């Protein structure tokens, strides 16, 4: 009897406490910028795809929900021929973002991905690729990697000497 | 190794018993220690160039100070005392790798070596992580090196392994090191295709990504994403062990699979790059039957699943006599089931008649003679080699590489006697200089290994055979000598060859089916027998043309020409052709007669002339899509495993035939093991086949062995575009391997090694961890089971006496002999786009004097008529060809359907000579 009264009293007191629930979706919660939500593929500052199809995100993925195939343009720049994330398997651990050497794959603070059919959660490259640099502006992998691509010859990187003249004899 | 004295060395103050004829690096790696290295390679030994394997050496147990030495240059002497973990040595190694990395580009993500990079492994092993230098990085321009190897010179760490392999080990001459000090550059003198047929090994030899697989680059996949299984190369008869890798249903690359007895660390470019025929868009993927429309046009009617067998059954029930044509490129199991299905009397070996006889003779010699057939490694260790009639560099390239090593044996032995250890590679090479051991070669035309030979002879096959008989007679008086004289060049060679072979301890005689001459094969036997009788540990190595030639030879059967007879005489109206193009084996009229049977069923993987004439076509699996056994030229049965399940209704040939058997009320075979058991029981020659690899129910701790590495990625998304529910992994009743990343994660038995990987060793250098000692056998013995062996001395065959008459030129005729090319002579590899780039255009090689008499010049179009078959070819003048002989590059596109050697007529089409003269005048 006493315990019931105590419970009623406790509930009554809560009437005067601050509300924790929000009226989602009319009212939006604040999502911190480092939230691990929907995954995107970003672009270099010069607008090219950042992903170089190194397969590190795929191998880091604990649930194996990333599959891709590397391809190369005529100048030797690597890009993914296809890039697929099965979000119905993704656990949003962020390992792919940690593994990415080019800041291409990033987790965003969008979490509203519900679907009625699981196959709608399979995202291909066109669904993943955004038009900006995402969280990491400025970084351009090909500016520091010693591979020549269109518009950047050998020795034109930051921190590189011009190509060696093999026939030179100077000490 | 038991005969050699062992010594005690101390590593971290613990005693170990090791062989004294090795360096401390060898010893450490054999004992399982992780010690980083770059310039050392187990097949090429030590030069002490990279300074990466530094360890601390102590004088004795009281020495606490010690000195830093390079393990690879320190002999494993009695009482040698080293420490790998000594802090100073650890720091030294970390510094060395930091220097090596100064100029290494920041491009692992886009480097094909990434994930299987020795430099990555060693960097992690030594602990270097951040580049501290502020200076700018050196850069290099790349070269185009042909369709096989990609060049990215920025990644180089100057270990010199590439030149040491390409020039010193494989004898290449178009590759080198250029420039000076820290600018050194490894490449060719100018852009161009690498000439060596072993250039692909640079990919595995290079510890980093300077040389990478260009064909893999076209459909790149990391090592950890490749589904792999042990396999055997199908592009010649040597049976090199390989590891094909698959991703997304296509074959991505071939890697070498170490087998201490067979291919060791290397394979040839034909084996490495010939795989892409498996991915061809023209592959037969679904069964179909041909019907004819109203206008007589052919209509392909696809046979749905479940309709194939009823169709075949109705065919077979209506048949009045079924004959089966086997194939030297199909597995033993498929050939056996075809033989079982048709009955032994109706099974015809799918060789040309000439090859049928040659292979039969080789088998009778290897089983009836006293001399063993050496494994490739034994050839490489021979101290005298005599090649009779076989252009090994064209028909079996790895044998050429083995001969190249054998030629060094004798001089190296002398150097070792003078006190220089064999592992001290630079010192040994300096001491050897250009000394060569005894090696003689007699072929129809110059070959790529002639420059190694002490003596060469080029002539017609009969003269080559006579040279062989004469050498045998000079070694042993019991052997018959040829009557009459030899050609001058050969006569001078006979005493030299005989004397040098008699001096040798382990001479090897090499011949094969390449010359197309039975007398050559018999002459080689006589030489080997004469050496054996004089007490030598001789070897007799025959080259067989295809991956299962010897296996099919052991299977028996009748010759193809008899099959033509059976169809012509209406003894058979249904022909089953197993993975074979009859037009390569018979002349076109005969092949057409054979395929004019009422029903022709062809089981094959790619369209060819035979398939186009068949009435029912069933899609067969290629080597990487099926499980089975091949028998190599030394009689070694080797198992190859299904790497991936092919798309479409493709089945292994033996499985189609097993269905046929079931349809005709015979017993059905469900697994490869069932077939092998039946085969071993029925045919005693194949008694050893089941022992070639563990059976399908073999388990380790109850687990299967995974085909996928434990890091295999994307298993929940590979098929997600088709179906978001992951499919069940395919079952594999035929092997202890699973199509999964789950299973036993340790070192499997040697026949089941799907990849070389060990913790901390992602690159192919992990093979050290699979060997009982570095460069030796795989743990548990090298895979493969020898099916044939020599007879006892008493029971041996006598010397052959069928010595041919000397070759004499015929007026107006030429003896057309076959020539071979690494790329082009073998049909399947030539279908791979990168290989097809290097296939020479058809030609006919003529002696310049003969050409002068004919009035033809280099490149002029000529006509050749052999056995009523007509060819238009470009003339190529070759001074090494004997007069009256014409060299015909058999197997190049369009050049088949004749049996060589054979007499032919050469003519110059009207107008060609005039046109040539005119253009000559224009030039003048």
PDB file of N, CA, C and O in Angstrom, chain A residues 52 54-55 58-59 62-69 72 78 84 86 89 101 118 144-147 153-154 159-164 166 170, chain B residues 106 109 112 136-142 152 154-155 178-179 181 217 220 222 224-225 248 252 711 713-718 721 724-726:
ATOM      1  N   UNK A  52      40.634   6.432 -54.224  1.00  0.00           N
ATOM      2  CA  UNK A  52      41.598   5.885 -55.168  1.00  0.00           C
ATOM      3  C   UNK A  52      41.474   4.357 -55.242  1.00  0.00           C
ATOM      4  O   UNK A  52      42.357   3.685 -55.761  1.00  0.00           O
ATOM      5  N   UNK A  54      41.693   1.927 -52.968  1.00  0.00           N
ATOM      6  CA  UNK A  54      42.800   1.180 -52.366  1.00  0.00           C
ATOM      7  C   UNK A  54      42.316  -0.050 -51.615  1.00  0.00           C
ATOM      8  O   UNK A  54      43.128  -0.857 -51.185  1.00  0.00           O
ATOM      9  N   UNK A  55      41.033  -0.178 -51.404  1.00  0.00           N
ATOM     10  CA  UNK A  55      40.427  -1.334 -50.720  1.00  0.00           C
ATOM     11  C   UNK A  55      40.673  -1.367 -49.213  1.00  0.00           C
ATOM     12  O   UNK A  55      40.387  -2.366 -48.578  1.00  0.00           O
ATOM     13  N   UNK A  58      37.359  -1.422 -47.279  1.00  0.00           N
ATOM     14  CA  UNK A  58      36.688  -2.716 -47.411  1.00  0.00           C
ATOM     15  C   UNK A  58      37.300  -3.738 -46.474  1.00  0.00           C
ATOM     16  O   UNK A  58      36.606  -4.522 -45.837  1.00  0.00           O
ATOM     17  N   UNK A  59      38.639  -3.718 -46.367  1.00  0.00           N
ATOM     18  CA  UNK A  59      39.284  -4.730 -45.534  1.00  0.00           C
ATOM     19  C   UNK A  59      39.133  -4.389 -44.061  1.00  0.00           C
ATOM     20  O   UNK A  59      39.116  -5.281 -43.210  1.00  0.00           O
ATOM     21  N   UNK A  62      34.371  -4.472 -40.440  1.00  0.00           N
ATOM     22  CA  UNK A  62      34.199  -5.728 -39.702  1.00  0.00           C
ATOM     23  C   UNK A  62      33.034  -6.569 -40.190  1.00  0.00           C
ATOM     24  O   UNK A  62      32.998  -7.774 -39.946  1.00  0.00           O
ATOM     25  N   UNK A  63      32.074  -5.954 -40.859  1.00  0.00           N
ATOM     26  CA  UNK A  63      30.944  -6.749 -41.353  1.00  0.00           C
ATOM     27  C   UNK A  63      31.047  -6.995 -42.857  1.00  0.00           C
ATOM     28  O   UNK A  63      30.174  -7.627 -43.442  1.00  0.00           O
ATOM     29  N   UNK A  64      32.088  -6.502 -43.483  1.00  0.00           N
ATOM     30  CA  UNK A  64      32.290  -6.750 -44.915  1.00  0.00           C
ATOM     31  C   UNK A  64      31.193  -6.172 -45.773  1.00  0.00           C
ATOM     32  O   UNK A  64      30.753  -6.801 -46.733  1.00  0.00           O
ATOM     33  N   UNK A  65      30.743  -4.936 -45.453  1.00  0.00           N
ATOM     34  CA  UNK A  65      29.611  -4.403 -46.206  1.00  0.00           C
ATOM     35  C   UNK A  65      30.050  -3.470 -47.324  1.00  0.00           C
ATOM     36  O   UNK A  65      29.229  -2.823 -47.941  1.00  0.00           O
ATOM     37  N   UNK A  66      31.380  -3.363 -47.554  1.00  0.00           N
ATOM     38  CA  UNK A  66      31.871  -2.506 -48.639  1.00  0.00           C
ATOM     39  C   UNK A  66      32.488  -3.391 -49.718  1.00  0.00           C
ATOM     40  O   UNK A  66      33.329  -4.242 -49.428  1.00  0.00           O
ATOM     41  N   UNK A  67      32.057  -3.208 -50.946  1.00  0.00           N
ATOM     42  CA  UNK A  67      32.671  -3.906 -52.070  1.00  0.00           C
ATOM     43  C   UNK A  67      32.954  -2.882 -53.150  1.00  0.00           C
ATOM     44  O   UNK A  67      32.143  -1.982 -53.377  1.00  0.00           O
ATOM     45  N   UNK A  68      34.118  -2.980 -53.773  1.00  0.00           N
ATOM     46  CA  UNK A  68      34.454  -2.040 -54.829  1.00  0.00           C
ATOM     47  C   UNK A  68      35.386  -2.711 -55.824  1.00  0.00           C
ATOM     48  O   UNK A  68      35.905  -3.792 -55.578  1.00  0.00           O
ATOM     49  N   UNK A  69      35.553  -2.057 -56.945  1.00  0.00           N
ATOM     50  CA  UNK A  69      36.493  -2.523 -57.958  1.00  0.00           C
ATOM     51  C   UNK A  69      37.308  -1.329 -58.422  1.00  0.00           C
ATOM     52  O   UNK A  69      36.749  -0.282 -58.726  1.00  0.00           O
ATOM     53  N   UNK A  72      41.322   2.502 -63.667  1.00  0.00           N
ATOM     54  CA  UNK A  72      42.336   3.532 -63.840  1.00  0.00           C
ATOM     55  C   UNK A  72      42.011   4.326 -65.094  1.00  0.00           C
ATOM     56  O   UNK A  72      41.616   3.736 -66.097  1.00  0.00           O
ATOM     57  N   UNK A  78      43.728   6.388 -60.279  1.00  0.00           N
ATOM     58  CA  UNK A  78      42.845   5.308 -59.842  1.00  0.00           C
ATOM     59  C   UNK A  78      41.514   5.859 -59.366  1.00  0.00           C
ATOM     60  O   UNK A  78      41.462   6.918 -58.748  1.00  0.00           O
ATOM     61  N   UNK A  84      30.186  -0.022 -53.533  1.00  0.00           N
ATOM     62  CA  UNK A  84      28.877  -0.400 -52.991  1.00  0.00           C
ATOM     63  C   UNK A  84      28.979  -0.545 -51.479  1.00  0.00           C
ATOM     64  O   UNK A  84      29.906  -1.164 -50.969  1.00  0.00           O
ATOM     65  N   UNK A  86      26.533  -1.799 -48.382  1.00  0.00           N
ATOM     66  CA  UNK A  86      25.267  -2.398 -47.987  1.00  0.00           C
ATOM     67  C   UNK A  86      24.933  -1.883 -46.590  1.00  0.00           C
ATOM     68  O   UNK A  86      25.399  -2.426 -45.592  1.00  0.00           O
ATOM     69  N   UNK A  89      23.794  -3.836 -43.547  1.00  0.00           N
ATOM     70  CA  UNK A  89      24.765  -4.570 -42.742  1.00  0.00           C
ATOM     71  C   UNK A  89      25.668  -3.644 -41.941  1.00  0.00           C
ATOM     72  O   UNK A  89      26.299  -4.061 -40.985  1.00  0.00           O
ATOM     73  N   UNK A 101      43.088   6.447 -46.529  1.00  0.00           N
ATOM     74  CA  UNK A 101      44.298   7.262 -46.604  1.00  0.00           C
ATOM     75  C   UNK A 101      44.093   8.572 -47.353  1.00  0.00           C
ATOM     76  O   UNK A 101      45.007   9.380 -47.416  1.00  0.00           O
ATOM     77  N   UNK A 118      14.867  -3.795 -47.606  1.00  0.00           N
ATOM     78  CA  UNK A 118      16.298  -3.835 -47.308  1.00  0.00           C
ATOM     79  C   UNK A 118      17.132  -3.486 -48.532  1.00  0.00           C
ATOM     80  O   UNK A 118      18.176  -2.869 -48.411  1.00  0.00           O
ATOM     81  N   UNK A 144      50.522  14.783 -52.949  1.00  0.00           N
ATOM     82  CA  UNK A 144      51.630  14.284 -52.138  1.00  0.00           C
ATOM     83  C   UNK A 144      52.074  12.884 -52.541  1.00  0.00           C
ATOM     84  O   UNK A 144      53.115  12.414 -52.107  1.00  0.00           O
ATOM     85  N   UNK A 145      51.296  12.192 -53.383  1.00  0.00           N
ATOM     86  CA  UNK A 145      51.673  10.835 -53.772  1.00  0.00           C
ATOM     87  C   UNK A 145      52.507  10.889 -55.046  1.00  0.00           C
ATOM     88  O   UNK A 145      52.170  11.614 -55.982  1.00  0.00           O
ATOM     89  N   UNK A 146      53.574  10.100 -55.067  1.00  0.00           N
ATOM     90  CA  UNK A 146      54.539  10.220 -56.161  1.00  0.00           C
ATOM     91  C   UNK A 146      54.119   9.558 -57.454  1.00  0.00           C
ATOM     92  O   UNK A 146      54.923   8.947 -58.135  1.00  0.00           O
ATOM     93  N   UNK A 147      52.865   9.639 -57.806  1.00  0.00           N
ATOM     94  CA  UNK A 147      52.385   9.013 -59.026  1.00  0.00           C
ATOM     95  C   UNK A 147      51.961  10.136 -59.957  1.00  0.00           C
ATOM     96  O   UNK A 147      51.333  11.092 -59.523  1.00  0.00           O
ATOM     97  N   UNK A 153      52.824  15.996 -63.544  1.00  0.00           N
ATOM     98  CA  UNK A 153      53.870  15.089 -64.007  1.00  0.00           C
ATOM     99  C   UNK A 153      54.757  14.692 -62.827  1.00  0.00           C
ATOM    100  O   UNK A 153      54.630  15.221 -61.726  1.00  0.00           O
ATOM    101  N   UNK A 154      55.677  13.781 -63.114  1.00  0.00           N
ATOM    102  CA  UNK A 154      56.664  13.373 -62.110  1.00  0.00           C
ATOM    103  C   UNK A 154      57.437  14.592 -61.628  1.00  0.00           C
ATOM    104  O   UNK A 154      57.831  15.440 -62.435  1.00  0.00           O
ATOM    105  N   UNK A 159      57.024  18.882 -52.267  1.00  0.00           N
ATOM    106  CA  UNK A 159      58.106  18.114 -51.658  1.00  0.00           C
ATOM    107  C   UNK A 159      58.804  17.142 -52.607  1.00  0.00           C
ATOM    108  O   UNK A 159      59.265  16.094 -52.179  1.00  0.00           O
ATOM    109  N   UNK A 160      58.850  17.445 -53.888  1.00  0.00           N
ATOM    110  CA  UNK A 160      59.520  16.541 -54.829  1.00  0.00           C
ATOM    111  C   UNK A 160      60.556  17.291 -55.653  1.00  0.00           C
ATOM    112  O   UNK A 160      60.350  18.447 -56.022  1.00  0.00           O
ATOM    113  N   UNK A 161      61.634  16.586 -55.987  1.00  0.00           N
ATOM    114  CA  UNK A 161      62.642  17.126 -56.889  1.00  0.00           C
ATOM    115  C   UNK A 161      62.247  16.782 -58.310  1.00  0.00           C
ATOM    116  O   UNK A 161      61.531  15.807 -58.530  1.00  0.00           O
ATOM    117  N   UNK A 162      62.722  17.535 -59.284  1.00  0.00           N
ATOM    118  CA  UNK A 162      62.430  17.165 -60.671  1.00  0.00           C
ATOM    119  C   UNK A 162      63.022  15.796 -60.997  1.00  0.00           C
ATOM    120  O   UNK A 162      64.003  15.391 -60.354  1.00  0.00           O
ATOM    121  N   UNK A 163      62.471  15.098 -61.980  1.00  0.00           N
ATOM    122  CA  UNK A 163      62.944  13.735 -62.272  1.00  0.00           C
ATOM    123  C   UNK A 163      64.440  13.708 -62.565  1.00  0.00           C
ATOM    124  O   UNK A 163      64.995  14.631 -63.150  1.00  0.00           O
ATOM    125  N   UNK A 164      65.052  12.604 -62.147  1.00  0.00           N
ATOM    126  CA  UNK A 164      66.486  12.413 -62.308  1.00  0.00           C
ATOM    127  C   UNK A 164      66.815  12.270 -63.792  1.00  0.00           C
ATOM    128  O   UNK A 164      66.093  11.610 -64.529  1.00  0.00           O
ATOM    129  N   UNK A 166      68.904  10.353 -65.992  1.00  0.00           N
ATOM    130  CA  UNK A 166      69.664   9.106 -65.799  1.00  0.00           C
ATOM    131  C   UNK A 166      71.045   9.209 -66.442  1.00  0.00           C
ATOM    132  O   UNK A 166      71.994   8.562 -66.022  1.00  0.00           O
ATOM    133  N   UNK A 170      76.934  14.222 -63.000  1.00  0.00           N
ATOM    134  CA  UNK A 170      77.362  15.109 -61.920  1.00  0.00           C
ATOM    135  C   UNK A 170      77.303  14.382 -60.581  1.00  0.00           C
ATOM    136  O   UNK A 170      76.412  13.585 -60.351  1.00  0.00           O
TER     137      UNK A 170
ATOM    138  N   UNK B 106      54.719   8.539 -51.442  1.00  0.00           N
ATOM    139  CA  UNK B 106      53.612   8.347 -50.511  1.00  0.00           C
ATOM    140  C   UNK B 106      52.439   7.783 -51.314  1.00  0.00           C
ATOM    141  O   UNK B 106      51.441   8.442 -51.527  1.00  0.00           O
ATOM    142  N   UNK B 109      48.433   3.527 -51.242  1.00  0.00           N
ATOM    143  CA  UNK B 109      47.031   3.270 -51.603  1.00  0.00           C
ATOM    144  C   UNK B 109      46.820   2.986 -53.083  1.00  0.00           C
ATOM    145  O   UNK B 109      45.891   2.280 -53.451  1.00  0.00           O
ATOM    146  N   UNK B 112      50.058  -1.327 -56.571  1.00  0.00           N
ATOM    147  CA  UNK B 112      49.541  -2.683 -56.701  1.00  0.00           C
ATOM    148  C   UNK B 112      50.211  -3.656 -55.741  1.00  0.00           C
ATOM    149  O   UNK B 112      49.726  -4.754 -55.521  1.00  0.00           O
ATOM    150  N   UNK B 136      63.507  17.227 -50.008  1.00  0.00           N
ATOM    151  CA  UNK B 136      62.538  16.836 -51.023  1.00  0.00           C
ATOM    152  C   UNK B 136      62.867  15.447 -51.581  1.00  0.00           C
ATOM    153  O   UNK B 136      63.999  14.994 -51.510  1.00  0.00           O
ATOM    154  N   UNK B 137      61.872  14.823 -52.159  1.00  0.00           N
ATOM    155  CA  UNK B 137      62.046  13.440 -52.615  1.00  0.00           C
ATOM    156  C   UNK B 137      62.567  13.378 -54.041  1.00  0.00           C
ATOM    157  O   UNK B 137      62.134  14.150 -54.895  1.00  0.00           O
ATOM    158  N   UNK B 138      63.453  12.414 -54.282  1.00  0.00           N
ATOM    159  CA  UNK B 138      63.955  12.180 -55.635  1.00  0.00           C
ATOM    160  C   UNK B 138      62.850  11.528 -56.465  1.00  0.00           C
ATOM    161  O   UNK B 138      62.063  10.722 -55.939  1.00  0.00           O
ATOM    162  N   UNK B 139      62.772  11.859 -57.732  1.00  0.00           N
ATOM    163  CA  UNK B 139      61.769  11.207 -58.592  1.00  0.00           C
ATOM    164  C   UNK B 139      62.430  10.660 -59.853  1.00  0.00           C
ATOM    165  O   UNK B 139      63.537  11.067 -60.219  1.00  0.00           O
ATOM    166  N   UNK B 140      61.748   9.717 -60.460  1.00  0.00           N
ATOM    167  CA  UNK B 140      62.235   9.086 -61.691  1.00  0.00           C
ATOM    168  C   UNK B 140      61.106   9.022 -62.704  1.00  0.00           C
ATOM    169  O   UNK B 140      59.934   8.958 -62.319  1.00  0.00           O
ATOM    170  N   UNK B 141      61.474   8.973 -63.964  1.00  0.00           N
ATOM    171  CA  UNK B 141      60.469   8.702 -64.994  1.00  0.00           C
ATOM    172  C   UNK B 141      60.343   7.195 -65.178  1.00  0.00           C
ATOM    173  O   UNK B 141      61.303   6.459 -65.008  1.00  0.00           O
ATOM    174  N   UNK B 142      59.161   6.754 -65.588  1.00  0.00           N
ATOM    175  CA  UNK B 142      58.925   5.320 -65.788  1.00  0.00           C
ATOM    176  C   UNK B 142      59.163   4.940 -67.232  1.00  0.00           C
ATOM    177  O   UNK B 142      59.235   5.792 -68.104  1.00  0.00           O
ATOM    178  N   UNK B 152      57.223   1.496 -62.078  1.00  0.00           N
ATOM    179  CA  UNK B 152      56.984   2.721 -61.303  1.00  0.00           C
ATOM    180  C   UNK B 152      58.241   2.947 -60.485  1.00  0.00           C
ATOM    181  O   UNK B 152      58.366   2.510 -59.344  1.00  0.00           O
ATOM    182  N   UNK B 154      59.754   5.351 -59.006  1.00  0.00           N
ATOM    183  CA  UNK B 154      59.867   6.132 -57.760  1.00  0.00           C
ATOM    184  C   UNK B 154      59.925   5.262 -56.520  1.00  0.00           C
ATOM    185  O   UNK B 154      60.427   5.667 -55.496  1.00  0.00           O
ATOM    186  N   UNK B 155      59.363   4.058 -56.635  1.00  0.00           N
ATOM    187  CA  UNK B 155      59.232   3.227 -55.427  1.00  0.00           C
ATOM    188  C   UNK B 155      60.501   2.459 -55.108  1.00  0.00           C
ATOM    189  O   UNK B 155      60.556   1.741 -54.116  1.00  0.00           O
ATOM    190  N   UNK B 178      71.300   1.812 -64.337  1.00  0.00           N
ATOM    191  CA  UNK B 178      71.893   2.987 -64.980  1.00  0.00           C
ATOM    192  C   UNK B 178      72.117   4.084 -63.942  1.00  0.00           C
ATOM    193  O   UNK B 178      71.609   4.004 -62.836  1.00  0.00           O
ATOM    194  N   UNK B 179      72.858   5.113 -64.358  1.00  0.00           N
ATOM    195  CA  UNK B 179      73.119   6.311 -63.557  1.00  0.00           C
ATOM    196  C   UNK B 179      74.019   5.994 -62.358  1.00  0.00           C
ATOM    197  O   UNK B 179      74.511   4.874 -62.227  1.00  0.00           O
ATOM    198  N   UNK B 181      75.415   7.051 -58.106  1.00  0.00           N
ATOM    199  CA  UNK B 181      75.127   7.313 -56.668  1.00  0.00           C
ATOM    200  C   UNK B 181      73.649   7.104 -56.317  1.00  0.00           C
ATOM    201  O   UNK B 181      73.116   6.052 -56.609  1.00  0.00           O
ATOM    202  N   UNK B 217      46.716  -5.162 -63.112  1.00  0.00           N
ATOM    203  CA  UNK B 217      46.375  -3.738 -63.040  1.00  0.00           C
ATOM    204  C   UNK B 217      45.089  -3.430 -63.805  1.00  0.00           C
ATOM    205  O   UNK B 217      44.353  -2.522 -63.454  1.00  0.00           O
ATOM    206  N   UNK B 220      42.269  -4.713 -61.113  1.00  0.00           N
ATOM    207  CA  UNK B 220      43.067  -4.819 -59.904  1.00  0.00           C
ATOM    208  C   UNK B 220      42.284  -5.316 -58.694  1.00  0.00           C
ATOM    209  O   UNK B 220      41.160  -4.905 -58.440  1.00  0.00           O
ATOM    210  N   UNK B 222      43.329  -6.565 -54.484  1.00  0.00           N
ATOM    211  CA  UNK B 222      44.377  -6.810 -53.489  1.00  0.00           C
ATOM    212  C   UNK B 222      44.505  -8.293 -53.190  1.00  0.00           C
ATOM    213  O   UNK B 222      43.536  -9.045 -53.330  1.00  0.00           O
ATOM    214  N   UNK B 224      44.531  -9.759 -50.430  1.00  0.00           N
ATOM    215  CA  UNK B 224      43.607 -10.240 -49.399  1.00  0.00           C
ATOM    216  C   UNK B 224      42.187 -10.435 -49.923  1.00  0.00           C
ATOM    217  O   UNK B 224      41.351 -10.996 -49.232  1.00  0.00           O
ATOM    218  N   UNK B 225      41.886  -9.928 -51.103  1.00  0.00           N
ATOM    219  CA  UNK B 225      40.543 -10.071 -51.671  1.00  0.00           C
ATOM    220  C   UNK B 225      40.458 -11.183 -52.705  1.00  0.00           C
ATOM    221  O   UNK B 225      39.399 -11.413 -53.280  1.00  0.00           O
ATOM    222  N   UNK B 248      35.101 -11.493 -58.021  1.00  0.00           N
ATOM    223  CA  UNK B 248      33.886 -11.167 -58.782  1.00  0.00           C
ATOM    224  C   UNK B 248      33.718 -12.074 -59.996  1.00  0.00           C
ATOM    225  O   UNK B 248      33.328 -11.613 -61.070  1.00  0.00           O
ATOM    226  N   UNK B 252      41.886 -13.215 -61.941  1.00  0.00           N
ATOM    227  CA  UNK B 252      42.587 -11.932 -61.880  1.00  0.00           C
ATOM    228  C   UNK B 252      44.087 -12.048 -62.129  1.00  0.00           C
ATOM    229  O   UNK B 252      44.714 -11.141 -62.631  1.00  0.00           O
ATOM    230  N   UNK B 711      41.285 -11.995 -44.260  1.00  0.00           N
ATOM    231  CA  UNK B 711      40.936 -10.579 -44.395  1.00  0.00           C
ATOM    232  C   UNK B 711      40.015 -10.322 -45.590  1.00  0.00           C
ATOM    233  O   UNK B 711      39.770  -9.171 -45.934  1.00  0.00           O
ATOM    234  N   UNK B 713      37.404  -9.270 -48.028  1.00  0.00           N
ATOM    235  CA  UNK B 713      36.456  -8.182 -47.740  1.00  0.00           C
ATOM    236  C   UNK B 713      35.196  -8.294 -48.592  1.00  0.00           C
ATOM    237  O   UNK B 713      35.174  -8.963 -49.612  1.00  0.00           O
ATOM    238  N   UNK B 714      34.172  -7.606 -48.130  1.00  0.00           N
ATOM    239  CA  UNK B 714      32.972  -7.413 -48.935  1.00  0.00           C
ATOM    240  C   UNK B 714      32.014  -8.576 -48.998  1.00  0.00           C
ATOM    241  O   UNK B 714      31.170  -8.620 -49.888  1.00  0.00           O
ATOM    242  N   UNK B 715      32.103  -9.508 -48.028  1.00  0.00           N
ATOM    243  CA  UNK B 715      31.256 -10.701 -48.169  1.00  0.00           C
ATOM    244  C   UNK B 715      29.769 -10.379 -48.036  1.00  0.00           C
ATOM    245  O   UNK B 715      28.939 -11.155 -48.487  1.00  0.00           O
ATOM    246  N   UNK B 716      29.413  -9.254 -47.393  1.00  0.00           N
ATOM    247  CA  UNK B 716      27.980  -8.933 -47.305  1.00  0.00           C
ATOM    248  C   UNK B 716      27.550  -7.913 -48.356  1.00  0.00           C
ATOM    249  O   UNK B 716      26.422  -7.425 -48.314  1.00  0.00           O
ATOM    250  N   UNK B 717      28.454  -7.549 -49.255  1.00  0.00           N
ATOM    251  CA  UNK B 717      28.037  -6.569 -50.265  1.00  0.00           C
ATOM    252  C   UNK B 717      28.368  -6.982 -51.693  1.00  0.00           C
ATOM    253  O   UNK B 717      27.916  -6.346 -52.630  1.00  0.00           O
ATOM    254  N   UNK B 718      29.158  -8.044 -51.871  1.00  0.00           N
ATOM    255  CA  UNK B 718      29.525  -8.448 -53.228  1.00  0.00           C
ATOM    256  C   UNK B 718      28.270  -8.715 -54.058  1.00  0.00           C
ATOM    257  O   UNK B 718      28.154  -8.263 -55.190  1.00  0.00           O
ATOM    258  N   UNK B 721      23.977  -6.100 -54.837  1.00  0.00           N
ATOM    259  CA  UNK B 721      23.267  -5.436 -55.934  1.00  0.00           C
ATOM    260  C   UNK B 721      22.239  -6.363 -56.563  1.00  0.00           C
ATOM    261  O   UNK B 721      21.279  -5.911 -57.176  1.00  0.00           O
ATOM    262  N   UNK B 724      19.935  -8.732 -51.551  1.00  0.00           N
ATOM    263  CA  UNK B 724      20.502  -8.234 -50.309  1.00  0.00           C
ATOM    264  C   UNK B 724      20.703  -9.358 -49.289  1.00  0.00           C
ATOM    265  O   UNK B 724      21.428  -9.213 -48.327  1.00  0.00           O
ATOM    266  N   UNK B 725      20.071 -10.493 -49.523  1.00  0.00           N
ATOM    267  CA  UNK B 725      20.321 -11.654 -48.670  1.00  0.00           C
ATOM    268  C   UNK B 725      21.545 -12.384 -49.193  1.00  0.00           C
ATOM    269  O   UNK B 725      21.599 -12.739 -50.360  1.00  0.00           O
ATOM    270  N   UNK B 726      22.515 -12.600 -48.299  1.00  0.00           N
ATOM    271  CA  UNK B 726      23.747 -13.225 -48.772  1.00  0.00           C
ATOM    272  C   UNK B 726      23.477 -14.674 -49.173  1.00  0.00           C
ATOM    273  O   UNK B 726      22.810 -15.404 -48.456  1.00  0.00           O
TER     274      UNK B 726
END
